[in-house]
Amino acid sequence: MSVEDILLEDMDRLQIARPQRDSINRYLDLLKMKHYPSYEHSIRVGDLAGRMAKCLGEGERQAWYVGTLHDVGKSLIRKSLLDKRERFNDSDMDEMKSHPLYSHELLRDVFNFSAEGAVRHHRYQSNSYPVDLPETCQSFSAETLKAIDNCAQIVAIADFYDALKTRNNEKYKEEKEKFSAREILIRAFPAQKDKIEILFDRGILL
Ligand SMILES: [Fe+2]
Ligand SMILES: [Fe+2]
């Protein structure tokens, strides 16, 4: 199944209205033009995050939005860095660390919930970033902030899982030789162990 088919099926199932579809497609087009693998990754992460949230009894639609749009900021990162297969050095990492902030800038005032979710998607890993969050796009209730955090956590796991399964780079090679995907995910997100176990047991993660 092509990523375009996955995207269309998700948008139909979630009943995304025409104006929102057009906006989402425009954001995805930025990635598609800049770096096709990041475009495909975004669609897969949105699809998986939605299915994960549904399985966990959380907001499927919100997780799908944040997952689909989480990396739009990568459209502002140079392509040679996005294509790099070798382990990142410190200056590569500094450059890459801007992408959640760029996602936030690009999405704010259009999709505010997704902007807040996207800026948090690398904050649950061991070398978490960005350290400081930008000012929120609008004032959110405590309940909405909790939902944003939940979504961003789900997207963080979906993002890591997709990279683990599809990216052929040095970062994951050694771990994949020693550990199963379930073990690698639990090691990366120990606080989410219970959720990860459920997702593997129910066949959402394989
Ligand atoms: Fe990212
Ligand atoms: Fe990502």
mmCIF file of C-alpha atoms and ligand atoms in Angstrom:
data_model
loop_
_atom_site.group_PDB
_atom_site.id
_atom_site.type_symbol
_atom_site.label_atom_id
_atom_site.label_comp_id
_atom_site.label_asym_id
_atom_site.label_seq_id
_atom_site.Cartn_x
_atom_site.Cartn_y
_atom_site.Cartn_z
ATOM 1 C CA MET A 1 0.000 0.000 0.000
ATOM 2 C CA SER A 2 1.461 3.395 -1.003
ATOM 3 C CA VAL A 3 1.799 6.185 1.551
ATOM 4 C CA GLU A 4 -0.702 8.221 -0.496
ATOM 5 C CA ASP A 5 -3.257 5.402 -0.077
ATOM 6 C CA ILE A 6 -2.551 5.197 3.666
ATOM 7 C CA LEU A 7 -3.026 8.984 3.980
ATOM 8 C CA LEU A 8 -6.271 8.964 2.031
ATOM 9 C CA GLU A 9 -7.674 6.041 3.983
ATOM 10 C CA ASP A 10 -6.796 7.708 7.314
ATOM 11 C CA MET A 11 -8.320 11.036 6.239
ATOM 12 C CA ASP A 12 -11.524 9.281 5.131
ATOM 13 C CA ARG A 13 -11.781 7.197 8.314
ATOM 14 C CA LEU A 14 -11.169 10.212 10.551
ATOM 15 C CA GLN A 15 -13.513 12.345 8.424
ATOM 16 C CA ILE A 16 -10.991 15.137 7.963
ATOM 17 C CA ALA A 17 -12.826 18.047 6.298
ATOM 18 C CA ARG A 18 -11.695 19.409 2.915
ATOM 19 C CA PRO A 19 -10.003 22.660 4.153
ATOM 20 C CA GLN A 20 -7.975 20.727 6.743
ATOM 21 C CA ARG A 21 -7.051 18.067 4.165
ATOM 22 C CA ASP A 22 -5.776 20.760 1.834
ATOM 23 C CA SER A 23 -3.684 22.359 4.598
ATOM 24 C CA ILE A 24 -2.223 19.026 5.718
ATOM 25 C CA ASN A 25 -1.371 18.144 2.111
ATOM 26 C CA ARG A 26 0.417 21.483 1.679
ATOM 27 C CA TYR A 27 2.546 20.866 4.769
ATOM 28 C CA LEU A 28 3.332 17.369 3.549
ATOM 29 C CA ASP A 29 4.211 18.752 0.106
ATOM 30 C CA LEU A 30 6.995 20.794 1.722
ATOM 31 C CA LEU A 31 8.548 17.584 2.998
ATOM 32 C CA LYS A 32 7.832 15.723 -0.227
ATOM 33 C CA MET A 33 9.779 18.297 -2.248
ATOM 34 C CA LYS A 34 12.636 18.550 0.226
ATOM 35 C CA HIS A 35 13.173 14.958 1.345
ATOM 36 C CA TYR A 36 10.896 12.171 0.161
ATOM 37 C CA PRO A 37 11.817 9.678 2.922
ATOM 38 C CA SER A 38 10.745 12.228 5.575
ATOM 39 C CA TYR A 39 7.416 12.649 3.752
ATOM 40 C CA GLU A 40 6.811 8.886 3.763
ATOM 41 C CA HIS A 41 7.931 8.674 7.402
ATOM 42 C CA SER A 42 5.436 11.388 8.436
ATOM 43 C CA ILE A 43 2.492 9.568 6.876
ATOM 44 C CA ARG A 44 3.495 6.236 8.446
ATOM 45 C CA VAL A 45 4.002 7.845 11.881
ATOM 46 C CA GLY A 46 0.598 9.566 11.679
ATOM 47 C CA ASP A 47 -1.087 6.300 10.746
ATOM 48 C CA LEU A 48 0.682 4.340 13.487
ATOM 49 C CA ALA A 49 0.183 7.013 16.167
ATOM 50 C CA GLY A 50 -3.551 7.052 15.388
ATOM 51 C CA ARG A 51 -3.801 3.271 15.674
ATOM 52 C CA MET A 52 -1.730 3.271 18.883
ATOM 53 C CA ALA A 53 -3.934 5.940 20.476
ATOM 54 C CA LYS A 54 -7.099 4.055 19.509
ATOM 55 C CA CYS A 55 -5.741 0.845 21.038
ATOM 56 C CA LEU A 56 -4.853 2.701 24.262
ATOM 57 C CA GLY A 57 -8.272 4.383 24.456
ATOM 58 C CA GLU A 58 -6.831 7.851 23.772
ATOM 59 C CA GLY A 59 -7.559 10.462 21.088
ATOM 60 C CA GLU A 60 -7.005 8.759 17.729
ATOM 61 C CA ARG A 61 -7.638 11.860 15.648
ATOM 62 C CA GLN A 62 -5.339 14.099 17.722
ATOM 63 C CA ALA A 63 -2.506 11.549 17.683
ATOM 64 C CA TRP A 64 -2.937 11.151 13.913
ATOM 65 C CA TYR A 65 -2.675 14.939 13.396
ATOM 66 C CA VAL A 66 0.425 15.322 15.567
ATOM 67 C CA GLY A 67 2.051 12.230 14.041
ATOM 68 C CA THR A 68 1.387 13.322 10.461
ATOM 69 C CA LEU A 69 2.717 16.842 11.052
ATOM 70 C CA HIS A 70 5.440 16.224 13.681
ATOM 71 C CA ASP A 71 8.429 16.552 11.330
ATOM 72 C CA VAL A 72 7.306 19.338 8.957
ATOM 73 C CA GLY A 73 10.153 21.375 10.476
ATOM 74 C CA LYS A 74 12.576 19.030 8.711
ATOM 75 C CA SER A 75 11.677 20.874 5.511
ATOM 76 C CA LEU A 76 13.953 23.640 6.861
ATOM 77 C CA ILE A 77 16.915 21.324 7.565
ATOM 78 C CA ARG A 78 19.540 20.840 4.849
ATOM 79 C CA LYS A 79 19.007 17.741 2.742
ATOM 80 C CA SER A 80 22.563 16.431 3.128
ATOM 81 C CA LEU A 81 21.973 16.172 6.878
ATOM 82 C CA LEU A 82 18.585 14.480 6.413
ATOM 83 C CA ASP A 83 20.312 11.943 4.151
ATOM 84 C CA LYS A 84 23.275 11.297 6.439
ATOM 85 C CA ARG A 85 23.654 7.587 7.278
ATOM 86 C CA GLU A 86 26.707 7.849 9.559
ATOM 87 C CA ARG A 87 26.357 8.657 13.248
ATOM 88 C CA PHE A 88 25.721 12.391 13.817
ATOM 89 C CA ASN A 89 28.551 14.532 15.278
ATOM 90 C CA ASP A 90 27.806 17.329 17.767
ATOM 91 C CA SER A 91 27.306 20.028 15.160
ATOM 92 C CA ASP A 92 24.977 17.776 13.099
ATOM 93 C CA MET A 93 22.973 17.115 16.242
ATOM 94 C CA ASP A 94 22.762 20.831 17.102
ATOM 95 C CA GLU A 95 21.427 21.521 13.632
ATOM 96 C CA MET A 96 18.920 18.660 13.743
ATOM 97 C CA LYS A 97 17.670 19.733 17.178
ATOM 98 C CA SER A 98 16.030 22.787 15.593
ATOM 99 C CA HIS A 99 13.464 20.774 13.645
ATOM 100 C CA PRO A 100 10.777 20.447 16.398
ATOM 101 C CA LEU A 101 10.998 24.225 16.906
ATOM 102 C CA TYR A 102 10.631 24.762 13.159
ATOM 103 C CA SER A 103 7.608 22.433 13.165
ATOM 104 C CA HIS A 104 6.108 24.579 15.926
ATOM 105 C CA GLU A 105 6.737 27.794 13.970
ATOM 106 C CA LEU A 106 5.290 26.395 10.753
ATOM 107 C CA LEU A 107 2.170 24.943 12.397
ATOM 108 C CA ARG A 108 1.289 27.620 14.948
ATOM 109 C CA ASP A 109 -1.854 29.657 14.225
ATOM 110 C CA VAL A 110 -2.949 26.963 11.745
ATOM 111 C CA PHE A 111 -2.951 23.747 13.781
ATOM 112 C CA ASN A 112 -2.174 24.874 17.343
ATOM 113 C CA PHE A 113 -2.669 21.509 19.062
ATOM 114 C CA SER A 114 -0.378 19.847 16.516
ATOM 115 C CA ALA A 115 2.200 22.638 16.855
ATOM 116 C CA GLU A 116 2.401 21.983 20.607
ATOM 117 C CA GLY A 117 2.506 18.212 20.122
ATOM 118 C CA ALA A 118 5.162 18.446 17.412
ATOM 119 C CA VAL A 119 7.514 20.604 19.481
ATOM 120 C CA ARG A 120 7.449 17.945 22.209
ATOM 121 C CA HIS A 121 8.059 14.803 20.141
ATOM 122 C CA HIS A 122 11.748 14.473 21.070
ATOM 123 C CA ARG A 123 11.296 15.375 24.730
ATOM 124 C CA TYR A 124 10.661 11.862 26.060
ATOM 125 C CA GLN A 125 13.940 10.282 24.984
ATOM 126 C CA SER A 126 17.204 10.154 26.962
ATOM 127 C CA ASN A 127 18.884 13.078 25.104
ATOM 128 C CA SER A 128 15.655 15.053 25.072
ATOM 129 C CA TYR A 129 15.215 18.310 23.144
ATOM 130 C CA PRO A 130 14.342 21.152 22.927
ATOM 131 C CA VAL A 131 15.281 21.880 26.550
ATOM 132 C CA ASP A 132 13.048 24.963 26.677
ATOM 133 C CA LEU A 133 9.647 25.044 25.041
ATOM 134 C CA PRO A 134 8.617 28.133 23.052
ATOM 135 C CA GLU A 135 5.688 30.190 24.245
ATOM 136 C CA THR A 136 2.443 28.320 23.581
ATOM 137 C CA CYS A 137 0.404 29.345 20.542
ATOM 138 C CA GLN A 138 -2.641 30.095 22.702
ATOM 139 C CA SER A 139 -3.671 29.485 26.297
ATOM 140 C CA PHE A 140 -4.682 25.851 26.760
ATOM 141 C CA SER A 141 -6.651 24.320 29.641
ATOM 142 C CA ALA A 142 -4.781 21.912 31.935
ATOM 143 C CA GLU A 143 -6.830 19.109 30.369
ATOM 144 C CA THR A 144 -5.756 20.047 26.832
ATOM 145 C CA LEU A 145 -2.114 20.355 27.901
ATOM 146 C CA LYS A 146 -2.356 16.823 29.315
ATOM 147 C CA ALA A 147 -3.847 15.602 26.004
ATOM 148 C CA ILE A 148 -1.006 17.317 24.091
ATOM 149 C CA ASP A 149 1.545 15.554 26.295
ATOM 150 C CA ASN A 150 -0.166 12.185 25.835
ATOM 151 C CA CYS A 151 -0.233 12.619 22.067
ATOM 152 C CA ALA A 152 3.384 13.714 21.925
ATOM 153 C CA GLN A 153 4.400 10.628 23.946
ATOM 154 C CA ILE A 154 2.535 8.330 21.564
ATOM 155 C CA VAL A 155 4.085 10.083 18.565
ATOM 156 C CA ALA A 156 7.551 9.817 20.167
ATOM 157 C CA ILE A 157 7.151 6.037 20.384
ATOM 158 C CA ALA A 158 5.665 5.760 16.860
ATOM 159 C CA ASP A 159 8.482 7.957 15.523
ATOM 160 C CA PHE A 160 11.195 5.866 17.173
ATOM 161 C CA TYR A 161 9.533 2.615 16.064
ATOM 162 C CA ASP A 162 9.269 3.747 12.438
ATOM 163 C CA ALA A 163 12.923 4.855 12.390
ATOM 164 C CA LEU A 164 13.967 1.555 13.944
ATOM 165 C CA LYS A 165 12.040 -0.486 11.375
ATOM 166 C CA THR A 166 12.773 1.517 8.240
ATOM 167 C CA ARG A 167 16.033 3.455 8.632
ATOM 168 C CA ASN A 168 19.146 1.662 7.630
ATOM 169 C CA ASN A 169 21.721 3.584 9.640
ATOM 170 C CA GLU A 170 24.505 3.018 12.158
ATOM 171 C CA LYS A 171 22.470 4.301 15.091
ATOM 172 C CA TYR A 172 20.155 1.272 15.207
ATOM 173 C CA LYS A 173 22.363 -1.410 13.637
ATOM 174 C CA GLU A 174 24.159 -2.558 16.814
ATOM 175 C CA GLU A 175 21.025 -2.551 18.993
ATOM 176 C CA LYS A 176 19.002 -4.462 16.417
ATOM 177 C CA GLU A 177 21.595 -7.221 16.434
ATOM 178 C CA LYS A 178 21.315 -7.621 20.213
ATOM 179 C CA PHE A 179 17.713 -6.822 21.149
ATOM 180 C CA SER A 180 14.141 -7.284 19.904
ATOM 181 C CA ALA A 181 12.084 -4.241 18.864
ATOM 182 C CA ARG A 182 10.042 -4.593 22.084
ATOM 183 C CA GLU A 183 13.205 -4.544 24.219
ATOM 184 C CA ILE A 184 14.695 -1.594 22.323
ATOM 185 C CA LEU A 185 11.504 0.451 22.728
ATOM 186 C CA ILE A 186 11.221 -0.284 26.464
ATOM 187 C CA ARG A 187 14.895 0.647 26.934
ATOM 188 C CA ALA A 188 14.285 3.917 25.057
ATOM 189 C CA PHE A 189 11.021 4.752 26.876
ATOM 190 C CA PRO A 190 11.143 3.009 30.296
ATOM 191 C CA ALA A 191 8.359 5.210 31.700
ATOM 192 C CA GLN A 192 6.038 3.974 28.901
ATOM 193 C CA LYS A 193 6.763 0.265 29.474
ATOM 194 C CA ASP A 194 3.144 -0.708 30.253
ATOM 195 C CA LYS A 195 1.778 0.994 27.144
ATOM 196 C CA ILE A 196 4.498 -0.509 24.944
ATOM 197 C CA GLU A 197 3.721 -4.006 26.269
ATOM 198 C CA ILE A 198 0.007 -3.547 25.466
ATOM 199 C CA LEU A 199 0.815 -2.330 21.942
ATOM 200 C CA PHE A 200 3.012 -5.362 21.229
ATOM 201 C CA ASP A 201 0.576 -7.799 22.874
ATOM 202 C CA ARG A 202 -2.287 -6.459 20.730
ATOM 203 C CA GLY A 203 -0.231 -6.575 17.528
ATOM 204 C CA ILE A 204 -0.166 -2.800 16.886
ATOM 205 C CA LEU A 205 3.630 -2.907 17.184
ATOM 206 C CA LEU A 206 5.404 -5.976 15.791
HETATM 207 FE FE FE B 1 11.618 14.429 14.673
HETATM 208 FE FE FE B 2 10.083 11.750 12.931
#
